[in-house]
Structures are given as structure tokens and as C-alpha cells.
Short mmCIF file of C-alpha atoms in Angstrom, two decimals:
data_model
loop_
_atom_site.label_atom_id
_atom_site.label_comp_id
_atom_site.label_asym_id
_atom_site.label_seq_id
_atom_site.Cartn_x
_atom_site.Cartn_y
_atom_site.Cartn_z
CA UNK N 1440 0.00 0.00 0.00
CA UNK N 1441 2.94 2.30 -0.48
CA UNK N 1442 2.27 5.66 -2.09
CA UNK N 1443 4.01 6.71 -5.28
CA UNK N 1444 4.77 10.04 -6.94
CA UNK N 1445 3.30 10.64 -10.35
CA UNK N 1446 2.45 13.61 -12.52
CA UNK N 1447 -0.96 14.99 -11.77
CA UNK N 1448 -3.52 13.99 -14.35
CA UNK N 1449 -5.93 16.77 -13.47
CA UNK N 1450 -3.81 19.64 -14.69
CA UNK N 1451 -2.49 20.66 -11.25
CA UNK N 1452 1.14 21.78 -11.48
CA UNK N 1453 3.86 19.63 -9.92
CA UNK N 1454 3.87 16.05 -8.68
CA UNK N 1455 0.84 14.56 -6.98
CA UNK N 1456 1.01 11.90 -4.28
CA UNK N 1457 -1.06 8.91 -5.30
CA UNK N 1458 -2.13 5.53 -3.96
CA UNK N 1459 -1.43 2.81 -6.54
CA UNK N 1460 -1.86 5.46 -9.24
CA UNK N 1461 -5.11 6.75 -7.72
CA UNK N 1462 -5.91 9.81 -5.58
CA UNK N 1463 -4.35 9.39 -2.14
CA UNK N 1464 -7.69 9.77 -0.40
CA UNK N 1465 -8.55 6.33 -1.74
CA UNK N 1466 -6.10 4.84 0.79
CA UNK N 1467 -7.95 6.42 3.73
CA UNK N 1468 -11.35 5.36 2.44
CA UNK N 1469 -9.92 1.90 1.74
CA UNK N 1470 -8.77 1.51 5.38
CA UNK N 1471 -11.98 2.97 6.83
CA UNK N 1472 -14.16 0.63 4.80
CA UNK N 1473 -11.89 -2.36 5.46
CA UNK N 1474 -12.25 -2.03 9.24
CA UNK N 1475 -15.94 -1.21 9.06
CA UNK N 1476 -16.48 -4.34 6.97
CA UNK N 1477 -14.33 -6.28 9.44
CA UNK N 1478 -16.79 -5.34 12.18
CA UNK N 1479 -19.84 -5.93 9.97
CA UNK N 1480 -18.89 -9.33 8.56
CA UNK N 1481 -17.39 -10.55 11.81
CA UNK N 1482 -20.67 -9.97 13.60
CA UNK N 1483 -22.66 -11.35 10.66
CA UNK N 1484 -20.64 -14.56 10.63
CA UNK N 1485 -21.86 -15.18 14.18
CA UNK N 1486 -25.41 -13.84 13.89
CA UNK N 1487 -27.44 -16.83 12.63
CA UNK N 1488 -25.30 -19.32 14.55
CA UNK N 1489 -25.80 -17.34 17.77
CA UNK N 1490 -29.55 -17.03 17.21
CA UNK N 1491 -29.93 -20.77 16.48
CA UNK N 1492 -27.61 -22.05 19.25
CA UNK N 1493 -29.23 -23.53 22.35
CA UNK N 1494 -29.58 -21.24 25.37
CA UNK N 1495 -27.53 -23.73 27.39
CA UNK N 1496 -24.63 -23.14 24.98
CA UNK N 1497 -24.89 -19.35 25.21
CA UNK N 1498 -27.15 -18.67 22.23
CA UNK N 1499 -30.75 -17.47 21.97
CA UNK N 1500 -32.23 -20.91 21.13
CA UNK N 1501 -34.37 -19.86 18.14
CA UNK N 1502 -35.45 -22.27 15.40
CA UNK N 1503 -33.66 -22.10 12.05
CA UNK N 1504 -36.54 -20.42 10.19
CA UNK N 1505 -36.79 -17.59 12.71
CA UNK N 1506 -33.01 -17.16 12.73
CA UNK N 1507 -32.91 -16.89 8.92
CA UNK N 1508 -35.83 -14.44 8.92
CA UNK N 1509 -34.16 -12.20 11.52
CA UNK N 1510 -30.88 -12.33 9.60
CA UNK N 1511 -32.58 -11.48 6.30
CA UNK N 1512 -34.64 -8.63 7.75
CA UNK N 1513 -31.60 -7.22 9.56
CA UNK N 1514 -29.56 -7.39 6.35
CA UNK N 1515 -32.43 -5.80 4.42
CA UNK N 1516 -32.66 -2.95 6.91
CA UNK N 1517 -28.92 -2.26 6.72
CA UNK N 1518 -29.28 -1.56 3.02
CA UNK N 1519 -32.73 0.02 3.24
CA UNK N 1520 -31.34 2.62 5.62
CA UNK N 1521 -28.70 3.51 3.05
CA UNK N 1522 -31.48 5.53 1.40
CA UNK N 1523 -32.11 7.96 4.27
CA UNK N 1524 -28.35 7.76 4.86
CA UNK N 1525 -27.77 9.16 1.39
CA UNK N 1526 -30.44 11.79 2.01
CA UNK N 1527 -28.58 12.91 5.14
CA UNK N 1528 -25.43 13.31 3.06
CA UNK N 1529 -27.20 15.20 0.29
CA UNK N 1530 -29.44 17.46 2.33
CA UNK N 1531 -28.12 17.84 5.88
CA UNK N 1532 -24.53 16.85 6.71
CA UNK N 1533 -22.50 16.20 3.59
CA UNK N 1534 -20.91 12.83 2.95
CA UNK N 1535 -17.86 13.30 5.21
CA UNK N 1536 -19.80 14.22 8.36
CA UNK N 1537 -22.36 11.49 7.67
CA UNK N 1538 -19.63 8.83 7.61
CA UNK N 1539 -18.11 10.11 10.85
CA UNK N 1540 -21.44 10.05 12.72
CA UNK N 1541 -22.34 6.65 11.27
CA UNK N 1542 -19.08 5.10 12.41
CA UNK N 1543 -19.70 6.13 16.00
CA UNK N 1544 -23.23 4.66 15.88
CA UNK N 1545 -21.93 1.37 14.45
CA UNK N 1546 -19.23 1.10 17.09
CA UNK N 1547 -21.80 1.69 19.84
CA UNK N 1548 -24.06 -1.00 18.38
CA UNK N 1549 -21.35 -3.65 18.40
CA UNK N 1550 -20.49 -2.94 22.02
CA UNK N 1551 -24.20 -3.26 22.89
CA UNK N 1552 -24.12 -6.75 21.36
CA UNK N 1553 -21.32 -7.58 23.76
CA UNK N 1554 -23.68 -7.07 26.71
CA UNK N 1555 -25.19 -10.49 27.63
CA UNK N 1556 -28.82 -9.34 27.59
CA UNK N 1557 -31.37 -10.02 24.83
CA UNK N 1558 -32.81 -6.49 24.85
CA UNK N 1559 -29.32 -5.02 24.51
CA UNK N 1560 -28.63 -7.42 21.63
CA UNK N 1561 -31.59 -6.30 19.54
CA UNK N 1562 -31.00 -2.61 20.31
CA UNK N 1563 -27.41 -3.14 19.16
CA UNK N 1564 -28.62 -4.69 15.90
CA UNK N 1565 -30.78 -1.62 15.31
CA UNK N 1566 -27.82 0.70 15.94
CA UNK N 1567 -25.62 -1.23 13.50
CA UNK N 1568 -28.34 -1.22 10.85
CA UNK N 1569 -28.81 2.55 11.13
CA UNK N 1570 -25.09 3.33 11.18
CA UNK N 1571 -24.22 0.95 8.36
CA UNK N 1572 -26.95 2.38 6.15
CA UNK N 1573 -25.69 5.94 6.59
CA UNK N 1574 -22.03 4.98 6.13
CA UNK N 1575 -22.46 2.78 3.07
CA UNK N 1576 -24.32 5.34 0.97
CA UNK N 1577 -21.87 8.14 1.70
CA UNK N 1578 -18.46 6.46 1.71
CA UNK N 1579 -19.03 5.06 -1.78
CA UNK N 1580 -20.05 8.53 -2.93
CA UNK N 1581 -16.80 9.88 -1.48
CA UNK N 1582 -14.86 7.43 -3.64
CA UNK N 1583 -16.69 8.86 -6.64
CA UNK N 1584 -15.72 12.40 -5.54
CA UNK N 1585 -12.06 11.45 -5.96
CA UNK N 1586 -12.70 11.23 -9.73
CA UNK N 1587 -14.49 14.46 -10.76
CA UNK N 1588 -14.41 13.39 -14.41
CA UNK N 1589 -17.02 10.64 -14.75
CA UNK N 1590 -15.14 9.26 -17.75
CA UNK N 1591 -11.80 9.09 -15.88
CA UNK N 1592 -10.25 5.79 -17.00
CA UNK N 1593 -9.15 5.11 -13.40
CA UNK N 1594 -12.66 5.27 -12.00
CA UNK N 1595 -13.67 1.59 -12.33
CA UNK N 1596 -10.22 0.56 -11.13
CA UNK N 1597 -10.58 2.81 -8.09
CA UNK N 1598 -13.85 1.20 -7.14
CA UNK N 1599 -12.26 -2.23 -7.61
CA UNK N 1600 -9.43 -1.32 -5.21
CA UNK N 1601 -12.01 0.02 -2.76
CA UNK N 1602 -13.89 -3.25 -3.16
CA UNK N 1603 -10.70 -5.11 -2.26
CA UNK N 1604 -10.67 -3.27 1.09
CA UNK N 1605 -14.18 -4.50 1.76
CA UNK N 1606 -13.15 -8.07 1.11
CA UNK N 1607 -9.90 -7.91 3.07
CA UNK N 1608 -11.89 -6.97 6.15
CA UNK N 1609 -14.54 -9.56 5.36
CA UNK N 1610 -11.87 -12.28 4.99
CA UNK N 1611 -10.10 -11.70 8.30
CA UNK N 1612 -13.27 -11.12 10.33
CA UNK N 1613 -14.69 -14.70 10.45
CA UNK N 1614 -11.22 -16.14 11.08
CA UNK N 1615 -10.79 -13.98 14.19
CA UNK N 1616 -14.18 -12.78 15.40
CA UNK N 1617 -15.82 -16.03 14.28
CA UNK N 1618 -13.29 -18.20 16.11
CA UNK N 1619 -13.45 -16.16 19.33
CA UNK N 1620 -17.25 -16.02 19.22
CA UNK N 1621 -17.73 -19.76 18.73
CA UNK N 1622 -14.81 -21.08 20.75
CA UNK N 1623 -14.44 -18.54 23.58
CA UNK N 1624 -17.48 -16.27 24.02
CA UNK N 1625 -20.19 -15.02 21.68
CA UNK N 1626 -20.19 -11.62 23.36
CA UNK N 1627 -16.41 -11.27 23.31
CA UNK N 1628 -16.60 -11.82 19.54
CA UNK N 1629 -19.17 -9.05 19.25
CA UNK N 1630 -16.90 -6.75 21.29
CA UNK N 1631 -14.04 -7.43 18.84
CA UNK N 1632 -16.28 -6.10 16.07
CA UNK N 1633 -16.68 -2.86 18.04
CA UNK N 1634 -12.91 -2.49 18.34
CA UNK N 1635 -12.61 -2.97 14.57
CA UNK N 1636 -14.99 -0.10 13.89
CA UNK N 1637 -13.04 2.12 16.30
CA UNK N 1638 -9.86 1.47 14.30
CA UNK N 1639 -11.70 2.34 11.07
CA UNK N 1640 -12.82 5.66 12.53
CA UNK N 1641 -9.24 6.48 13.46
CA UNK N 1642 -8.05 6.03 9.87
CA UNK N 1643 -10.95 8.13 8.61
CA UNK N 1644 -10.28 11.07 10.92
CA UNK N 1645 -6.54 11.01 10.18
CA UNK N 1646 -7.17 11.17 6.42
CA UNK N 1647 -9.41 14.23 6.17
CA UNK N 1648 -6.77 16.28 4.34
CA UNK N 1649 -6.56 13.70 1.53
CA UNK N 1650 -10.26 13.76 0.68
CA UNK N 1651 -11.90 15.83 -2.03
CA UNK N 1652 -13.42 19.03 -0.54
CA UNK N 1653 -16.60 18.10 -2.40
CA UNK N 1654 -17.17 15.43 0.28
CA UNK N 1655 -17.75 18.13 2.90
CA UNK N 1656 -20.23 20.09 0.81
CA UNK N 1657 -23.97 19.60 1.25
CA UNK N 1658 -25.23 19.35 -2.37
CA UNK N 1659 -28.82 20.43 -1.70
CA UNK N 1660 -29.10 21.82 1.86
CA UNK N 1661 -32.45 22.05 3.60
CA UNK N 1662 -33.80 25.51 4.31
CA UNK N 1663 -35.41 26.35 7.67
CA UNK N 1664 -38.94 25.53 6.51
CA UNK N 1665 -37.87 22.17 5.11
CA UNK N 1666 -36.01 21.27 8.31
CA UNK N 1667 -39.11 22.03 10.36
CA UNK N 1668 -41.34 19.97 8.06
CA UNK N 1669 -38.99 16.98 8.09
CA UNK N 1670 -38.68 17.06 11.87
CA UNK N 1671 -42.46 17.27 12.27
CA UNK N 1672 -43.06 14.29 9.96
CA UNK N 1673 -40.35 12.23 11.66
CA UNK N 1674 -41.83 12.86 15.11
CA UNK N 1675 -45.33 11.99 13.90
CA UNK N 1676 -44.25 8.65 12.40
CA UNK N 1677 -42.12 7.86 15.43
CA UNK N 1678 -45.06 8.59 17.70
CA UNK N 1679 -47.41 6.39 15.66
CA UNK N 1680 -44.95 3.47 15.73
CA UNK N 1681 -44.29 3.87 19.45
CA UNK N 1682 -48.01 4.00 20.25
CA UNK N 1683 -48.78 0.96 18.10
CA UNK N 1684 -46.09 -1.20 19.66
CA UNK N 1685 -47.01 0.03 23.15
CA UNK N 1686 -50.59 -1.19 22.59
CA UNK N 1687 -49.35 -4.53 21.26
CA UNK N 1688 -46.99 -4.92 24.18
CA UNK N 1689 -49.62 -4.03 26.80
CA UNK N 1690 -52.03 -6.49 25.18
CA UNK N 1691 -49.47 -9.23 25.76
CA UNK N 1692 -49.52 -10.45 22.15
CA UNK N 1693 -46.14 -9.19 20.96
CA UNK N 1694 -43.90 -11.71 19.20
CA UNK N 1695 -40.89 -11.26 16.94
CA UNK N 1696 -43.26 -11.52 13.93
CA UNK N 1697 -44.76 -8.12 14.86
CA UNK N 1698 -41.37 -6.63 14.00
CA UNK N 1699 -40.40 -8.91 11.11
CA UNK N 1700 -43.58 -8.61 9.01
CA UNK N 1701 -43.78 -4.78 8.82
CA UNK N 1702 -40.06 -4.49 8.07
CA UNK N 1703 -40.26 -7.16 5.36
CA UNK N 1704 -43.18 -5.44 3.63
CA UNK N 1705 -41.39 -2.10 3.89
CA UNK N 1706 -38.29 -3.67 2.33
CA UNK N 1707 -40.33 -4.70 -0.71
CA UNK N 1708 -42.57 -1.65 -1.13
CA UNK N 1709 -40.10 1.19 -0.55
CA UNK N 1710 -37.62 0.31 -3.35
CA UNK N 1711 -40.40 0.21 -5.95
CA UNK N 1712 -41.92 3.46 -4.70
CA UNK N 1713 -38.62 5.31 -4.57
CA UNK N 1714 -37.46 4.30 -8.05
CA UNK N 1715 -40.76 5.54 -9.44
CA UNK N 1716 -40.49 8.80 -7.48
CA UNK N 1717 -36.99 9.60 -8.76
CA UNK N 1718 -37.86 8.71 -12.33
CA UNK N 1719 -40.88 11.07 -12.29
CA UNK N 1720 -39.06 14.00 -10.66
CA UNK N 1721 -39.75 17.07 -12.82
CA UNK N 1722 -36.35 18.56 -11.97
CA UNK N 1723 -34.62 15.84 -14.01
CA UNK N 1724 -33.76 16.62 -17.61
CA UNK N 1725 -34.47 14.27 -20.51
CA UNK N 1726 -31.09 12.54 -20.38
CA UNK N 1727 -31.32 11.94 -16.64
CA UNK N 1728 -34.79 10.42 -16.99
CA UNK N 1729 -33.60 8.17 -19.76
CA UNK N 1730 -30.71 6.99 -17.61
CA UNK N 1731 -33.11 6.22 -14.78
CA UNK N 1732 -35.18 4.06 -17.13
CA UNK N 1733 -32.05 2.09 -17.93
CA UNK N 1734 -31.16 1.88 -14.25
CA UNK N 1735 -34.37 0.00 -13.45
CA UNK N 1736 -33.06 -2.95 -15.44
CA UNK N 1737 -29.84 -3.03 -13.46
CA UNK N 1738 -31.76 -2.72 -10.20
CA UNK N 1739 -34.01 -5.72 -10.88
CA UNK N 1740 -31.01 -7.80 -11.94
CA UNK N 1741 -29.11 -6.87 -8.80
CA UNK N 1742 -32.09 -7.66 -6.53
CA UNK N 1743 -32.37 -11.17 -7.95
CA UNK N 1744 -28.63 -11.64 -7.52
CA UNK N 1745 -28.51 -10.50 -3.88
CA UNK N 1746 -31.52 -12.61 -2.90
CA UNK N 1747 -29.32 -15.67 -3.42
CA UNK N 1748 -25.90 -14.23 -2.66
CA UNK N 1749 -26.75 -12.94 0.82
CA UNK N 1750 -27.87 -16.37 1.96
CA UNK N 1751 -24.18 -17.11 2.49
CA UNK N 1752 -24.60 -15.97 6.09
CA UNK N 1753 -27.97 -17.66 6.69
CA UNK N 1754 -29.04 -20.80 4.81
CA UNK N 1755 -25.48 -21.67 3.76
CA UNK N 1756 -24.21 -21.02 7.28
CA UNK N 1757 -26.84 -23.38 8.69
CA UNK N 1758 -25.99 -25.95 6.00
CA UNK N 1759 -22.38 -25.69 7.15
CA UNK N 1760 -23.45 -26.24 10.76
CA UNK N 1761 -25.96 -29.06 10.18
CA UNK N 1762 -24.84 -30.84 7.02
CA UNK N 1763 -21.12 -30.19 6.44
CA UNK N 1764 -18.00 -31.67 7.99
CA UNK N 1765 -16.00 -28.99 9.80
CA UNK N 1766 -12.68 -30.69 9.13
CA UNK N 1767 -10.46 -30.67 6.06
CA UNK N 1768 -7.21 -32.65 5.69
CA UNK N 1769 -7.41 -33.42 9.40
CA UNK N 1770 -7.75 -29.75 10.42
CA UNK N 1771 -10.86 -28.82 12.43
CA UNK N 1772 -12.36 -25.34 12.18
CA UNK N 1773 -15.55 -23.50 13.29
CA UNK N 1774 -18.43 -23.21 10.81
CA UNK N 1775 -18.10 -19.42 10.71
CA UNK N 1776 -14.82 -19.81 8.80
CA UNK N 1777 -16.73 -20.70 5.66
CA UNK N 1778 -17.69 -17.01 5.56
CA UNK N 1779 -14.07 -16.17 4.70
CA UNK N 1780 -14.16 -18.12 1.43
CA UNK N 1781 -15.96 -15.52 -0.66
CA UNK N 1782 -13.71 -12.57 0.27
CA UNK N 1783 -10.66 -14.80 -0.17
CA UNK N 1784 -11.74 -15.64 -3.71
CA UNK N 1785 -12.56 -11.98 -4.40
CA UNK N 1786 -9.08 -10.86 -3.38
CA UNK N 1787 -7.54 -13.54 -5.57
CA UNK N 1788 -9.71 -12.90 -8.62
CA UNK N 1789 -10.55 -9.17 -8.52
CA UNK N 1790 -7.16 -8.05 -9.91
CA UNK N 1791 -7.53 -10.61 -12.68
CA UNK N 1792 -10.96 -9.30 -13.59
CA UNK N 1793 -9.78 -5.68 -13.48
CA UNK N 1794 -6.92 -6.54 -15.86
CA UNK N 1795 -9.24 -8.49 -18.18
CA UNK N 1796 -11.74 -5.62 -18.46
CA UNK N 1797 -8.97 -3.12 -19.28
CA UNK N 1798 -7.37 -5.48 -21.81
CA UNK N 1799 -10.70 -6.12 -23.52
CA UNK N 1800 -11.55 -2.40 -23.52
CA UNK N 1801 -8.30 -1.60 -25.35
CA UNK N 1802 -9.40 -4.05 -28.03
CA UNK N 1803 -12.98 -2.68 -28.02
CA UNK N 1804 -14.19 -6.11 -26.89
CA UNK N 1805 -15.20 -5.44 -23.28
CA UNK N 1806 -18.70 -6.83 -22.57
CA UNK N 1807 -21.41 -4.27 -21.89
CA UNK N 1808 -22.58 -3.75 -18.32
CA UNK N 1809 -25.84 -5.54 -19.10
CA UNK N 1810 -23.90 -8.52 -20.42
CA UNK N 1811 -21.82 -8.62 -17.24
CA UNK N 1812 -24.99 -8.43 -15.16
CA UNK N 1813 -26.64 -11.27 -17.06
CA UNK N 1814 -23.53 -13.43 -16.66
CA UNK N 1815 -23.52 -12.75 -12.91
CA UNK N 1816 -27.15 -13.86 -12.61
CA UNK N 1817 -26.55 -17.09 -14.52
CA UNK N 1818 -23.60 -17.90 -12.27
CA UNK N 1819 -25.45 -17.17 -9.03
CA UNK N 1820 -28.22 -19.44 -10.28
CA UNK N 1821 -25.68 -22.14 -11.07
CA UNK N 1822 -24.28 -21.89 -7.53
CA UNK N 1823 -27.67 -22.86 -6.12
CA UNK N 1824 -27.78 -25.70 -8.63
CA UNK N 1825 -24.66 -27.00 -6.92
CA UNK N 1826 -26.32 -26.48 -3.53
CA UNK N 1827 -29.27 -28.55 -4.73
CA UNK N 1828 -26.87 -31.42 -5.42
CA UNK N 1829 -25.11 -30.91 -2.08
CA UNK N 1830 -28.41 -31.02 -0.19
CA UNK N 1831 -29.27 -34.26 -1.95
CA UNK N 1832 -25.86 -35.74 -1.17
CA UNK N 1833 -26.12 -34.87 2.53
CA UNK N 1834 -28.94 -37.22 3.47
CA UNK N 1835 -28.29 -38.47 7.00
CA UNK N 1836 -24.54 -37.87 6.77
CA UNK N 1837 -22.45 -34.71 6.56
CA UNK N 1838 -20.85 -33.84 3.25
CA UNK N 1839 -17.32 -32.71 2.44
CA UNK N 1840 -16.58 -28.97 2.81
CA UNK N 1841 -15.62 -28.92 -0.87
CA UNK N 1842 -19.30 -28.56 -1.80
CA UNK N 1843 -19.45 -25.16 -0.10
CA UNK N 1844 -16.01 -24.23 -1.42
CA UNK N 1845 -17.34 -24.80 -4.95
CA UNK N 1846 -20.50 -22.79 -4.28
CA UNK N 1847 -18.57 -19.80 -2.93
CA UNK N 1848 -16.16 -19.87 -5.88
CA UNK N 1849 -18.99 -19.78 -8.42
CA UNK N 1850 -20.74 -17.00 -6.53
CA UNK N 1851 -17.54 -14.97 -6.36
CA UNK N 1852 -17.03 -15.07 -10.11
CA UNK N 1853 -20.62 -13.93 -10.53
CA UNK N 1854 -20.17 -11.18 -7.96
CA UNK N 1855 -17.13 -9.77 -9.73
CA UNK N 1856 -19.10 -9.35 -12.94
CA UNK N 1857 -21.88 -7.47 -11.16
CA UNK N 1858 -21.09 -5.69 -7.89
CA UNK N 1859 -18.04 -3.43 -8.54
CA UNK N 1860 -19.44 -2.51 -11.94
CA UNK N 1861 -22.81 -1.73 -10.38
CA UNK N 1862 -21.31 0.61 -7.80
CA UNK N 1863 -19.43 2.54 -10.45
CA UNK N 1864 -22.38 2.60 -12.85
CA UNK N 1865 -24.67 4.01 -10.17
CA UNK N 1866 -22.41 7.04 -9.72
CA UNK N 1867 -22.38 7.51 -13.51
CA UNK N 1868 -26.14 7.25 -14.05
CA UNK N 1869 -27.14 9.15 -10.89
CA UNK N 1870 -28.91 12.50 -11.48
CA UNK N 1871 -26.99 15.36 -9.85
CA UNK N 1872 -29.90 16.02 -7.49
CA UNK N 1873 -29.67 12.49 -6.10
CA UNK N 1874 -25.90 11.95 -6.03
CA UNK N 1875 -25.60 10.30 -2.59
CA UNK N 1876 -29.17 9.04 -2.54
CA UNK N 1877 -28.63 6.97 -5.69
CA UNK N 1878 -26.00 4.96 -3.86
CA UNK N 1879 -28.77 4.27 -1.37
CA UNK N 1880 -31.02 3.18 -4.24
CA UNK N 1881 -28.34 0.74 -5.40
CA UNK N 1882 -28.30 -0.81 -1.94
CA UNK N 1883 -32.10 -1.03 -2.00
CA UNK N 1884 -31.60 -3.89 -4.46
CA UNK N 1885 -30.03 -5.82 -1.59
CA UNK N 1886 -32.99 -4.84 0.61
CA UNK N 1887 -35.48 -6.15 -1.94
CA UNK N 1888 -33.60 -9.43 -2.38
CA UNK N 1889 -33.27 -10.07 1.36
CA UNK N 1890 -36.89 -9.11 1.96
CA UNK N 1891 -38.03 -11.76 -0.50
CA UNK N 1892 -36.07 -14.39 1.44
CA UNK N 1893 -37.48 -13.12 4.75
CA UNK N 1894 -41.02 -13.25 3.36
CA UNK N 1895 -40.54 -16.85 2.24
CA UNK N 1896 -39.34 -17.74 5.73
CA UNK N 1897 -42.25 -16.00 7.44
CA UNK N 1898 -44.78 -17.98 5.39
CA UNK N 1899 -43.02 -21.21 6.32
CA UNK N 1900 -40.97 -22.13 3.24
CA UNK N 1901 -38.22 -24.58 4.28
CA UNK N 1902 -34.68 -23.67 3.25
CA UNK N 1903 -33.06 -27.05 3.89
CA UNK N 1904 -34.53 -28.78 0.83
CA UNK N 1905 -33.40 -29.38 -2.74
CA UNK N 1906 -36.54 -27.56 -3.92
CA UNK N 1907 -35.44 -24.34 -2.22
CA UNK N 1908 -32.09 -24.25 -3.98
CA UNK N 1909 -33.42 -25.52 -7.32
CA UNK N 1910 -36.27 -23.00 -7.61
CA UNK N 1911 -34.26 -19.91 -6.68
CA UNK N 1912 -31.32 -20.99 -8.83
CA UNK N 1913 -33.53 -21.55 -11.87
CA UNK N 1914 -35.25 -18.15 -11.47
CA UNK N 1915 -31.92 -16.33 -11.32
CA UNK N 1916 -30.55 -18.12 -14.38
CA UNK N 1917 -33.70 -17.42 -16.42
CA UNK N 1918 -33.55 -13.74 -15.41
CA UNK N 1919 -29.93 -13.57 -16.55
CA UNK N 1920 -30.78 -14.98 -19.98
CA UNK N 1921 -33.74 -12.58 -20.35
CA UNK N 1922 -31.58 -9.53 -19.55
CA UNK N 1923 -28.98 -10.62 -22.09
CA UNK N 1924 -31.64 -10.95 -24.78
CA UNK N 1925 -32.93 -7.39 -24.20
CA UNK N 1926 -29.57 -5.66 -23.65
CA UNK N 1927 -29.58 -3.83 -27.00
CA UNK N 1928 -32.86 -2.12 -26.10
CA UNK N 1929 -31.49 -0.79 -22.81
CA UNK N 1930 -28.09 0.54 -23.93
CA UNK N 1931 -29.49 3.55 -25.86
CA UNK N 1932 -31.30 4.67 -22.69
CA UNK N 1933 -28.00 5.14 -20.81
CA UNK N 1934 -27.32 8.57 -22.29
CA UNK N 1935 -23.75 7.96 -23.47
CA UNK N 1936 -22.62 6.10 -20.32
CA UNK N 1937 -20.87 2.80 -20.95
#
């Protein structure tokens, strides 16, 4: 990660310090995101296992279906809250302040998980969801600010390097936090996640001078009347929710479903409503509206992808616990370690993919973004085809870990054709009015995908069957083929963005 000296490419006189040929601020954002992801994925590697572990063994003793539903709703809320998180960056704080506040909230949430009390645990989950939503929308926008020219050839490469930071943190987290949580103490593992976020905040604060000043600017600040109206609406909705749950609680009928059902429905309805709202905004010019029409295709593709991909920490984690040997070549390991496979493969393959895209672009042979998306969907569908076979092979005995290794490898290749490209494309297609908020819209695709899984769990669909893996895998593959067939109709809508 050593810096180098190169000539400035922006016209500024004299040498410019860079990070691997990119603006130096990328290094600070890389380290901040790496440690934030360390805390996030470390906790997530433990979440379903902790929820489904017997009370006598330190867990919460929930059944698998409830554990998967809680995991999916929590994950959906993390990304749903990226939308108001982006709004805070655009209208109230600016991206830099939003990230700083969010990091403190996340850190507090992880330390609340470390308290051995169920009420503290769920409050901590809420804190992490809120903080992660605000941070995710704004830190990705800050990466985009480092490249003022949207056609800067380094832009996609910068997002790929940033993506490597995410996966470095995600790789180390299950190996350390996962091991401590499962082998020593669940709550000590959660505390380690809090320490990780604290380290990320330190790197962020130390790197302020390397960030683009644009990150401190509020693009569309609220005036006094708007602030008053927003505060009034927020208090009204908060009051309604508090009153409703107070009545339910006093009636003695509250169960976890009273929280899961409303959040699941919200996770499905809000993405559709918000996409329609942005597309119909009269402040958008003709080109921006056309780009939003194209973006809907990418959004639907991404939602289908994440519905399967994010089960790595839920249904696949439970498959690892219940149906997979936790030894390989005589070496025993905790089930949470499987969560390190995907980021390991990403770190190994991401540089290869980055090189391939550049090489193909020089020859004018790089696949279009829609083609990459369709390929990612077909691969994620194929990964669940492998899981269908693994579920059938399990029977009454546990299968070799190589089944899950194969699944994670296939999913990683699919991810690398879709996720980094999607992040970069969102910043390119985003209307100026919705710069940070559009990053939140991108993450709403994850919300929609996870909400579908949560809904299926709430209505009683079993996830430990061949039918579960076969049906979802087939739907994803068919969607990928359909998008490929219609790609030439979408490209003209992108307003010159490639």
C-alpha cells in the first residue's frame, strides 16, 4: 500500500502523491471501509449461529426459520437505511460528516451486542443497521468524488481497489471474530467487532486532508422551513410506531413476527416506490430520466442476484453447521470460517478481472454492463444448482466442505461481474440532485432481495430442501438470460454512459 509520486492527471502543477496510481484519499477510504467491513462481517458470521444455538450453549435458542428471517430482515434494513443515509449526506450533513457520525453509531451498536442481555442485543442490531446504512451510501459517494471526471479511466479501477478493502476486512473477520465467538465467548466476539470499527474511525479522521473538498459540501441543503417539516413528519411517524407497539406490548400479544412482518413489507414496497419517485421528478432533464429508465433494469437484476448471494450468512451457514464436515485434511475449524471463502476468492480474482476488463476495452471487446450483469445472474443461479446437489448428497450424513467451497467460488465469479461494476455505474447514471441518494437506491436492491427471502421464511418455506435451492437458482438463471436478450434495447437509454 505504499504511495508513489506521479504527474498529476488533473492539470495541477507539480507532482501529486497517489495511492497505486489513484488519488491518495482512496487509501484512507480503503482503510476505513476495510475495518468497518471487518466489524460488519465478523458480527454477521456469528449472527445466525448465535440465534440458532441452544440457550444452554450461550445462544438465543431460536429455530432455524426464525433465525434466517431475523438475519434477512436485519440485512435488508442495513441496506434500506442507506437511502435515508444518502439523504442525510445530500441534504443535511454532507458525505464526510455522515460517515463520521455513522461510524460512532456502528461502534456503539457492536459494544451493545457484547452485553449479555437479549434487549441489549436487539438494540445493538438496530444501531448497526442505522449506522451501516448511513455509512455505506456516503463512503461510496466519497470514492466517486475522488474522480471528478465521470469518464476518468481510473474510475472503475478505483472502485475495484475500494472493493478489495471491503473483502480484506470480510476475509479476516470470520477467522478472528468467528473463532473467538464460537470457541471462547459469543459476546467477546461481538466486542471485537466494536474495536474494529473504532480502528476504522481512526483512519478516517486522520485522512481528512486527503479527501476531495466536495465530500464536505452539502449538495442540496435544507432551508429552515424544510427542516421544520422533516422534523415534524419524523416525530409523527415515530409517535405512531411507538403507540402501536405500546398497545401490542400491553395487550401481551407481541412476538418477533410483529417486528419482522412490517419491516419485510417495507423492504419490498419502498424500493419500488422510490425508483418511481426519482424517475418522475420534474427537476430531471431528458437525459437523466432516460438513464433512470435504464437503471431500473440493473436494479431488478441486482435484486435477484442478492436474494441468493446474501444467503451465504444464513441458509449456507446453517448448512455448514448441520450438514457439512467442519474438518479438512485433518484440520478442524468452526463453521463461521466458511464465511471467509468468498472474500478470499474476491481478493484472488478481482485483480484478474480488473486486468481483463482493461485489456478487452483496449481491443474494443469489453462486454457491456448488461452482459456482465446477465452473466452474474446465470452464475449465481448455477451456484444454487450445486447447492441442490449438495443437499441431496447430505442425506443423514455430513458432506465434504468442498461442496461449499465450490459454491462460494462460483458466486464470487458472478459477484465480480456485477457488484463493482454496479457501484461505479450508479455514480455515472445518478442525477446530480440524487448523487448520494442513488447509492442508497443501489443498496435497496439488496434490501429487496433479502426481503423476499425473509417473506418466504415468514410464510413457512423450508430452506433445507433441494426444492429451495433448485427453484431460486432456476429463477436467477432465467432472469440472466432474459436480460442478455434485451440488452440492446437498454443501452441507448443510458445517455452515453458505458
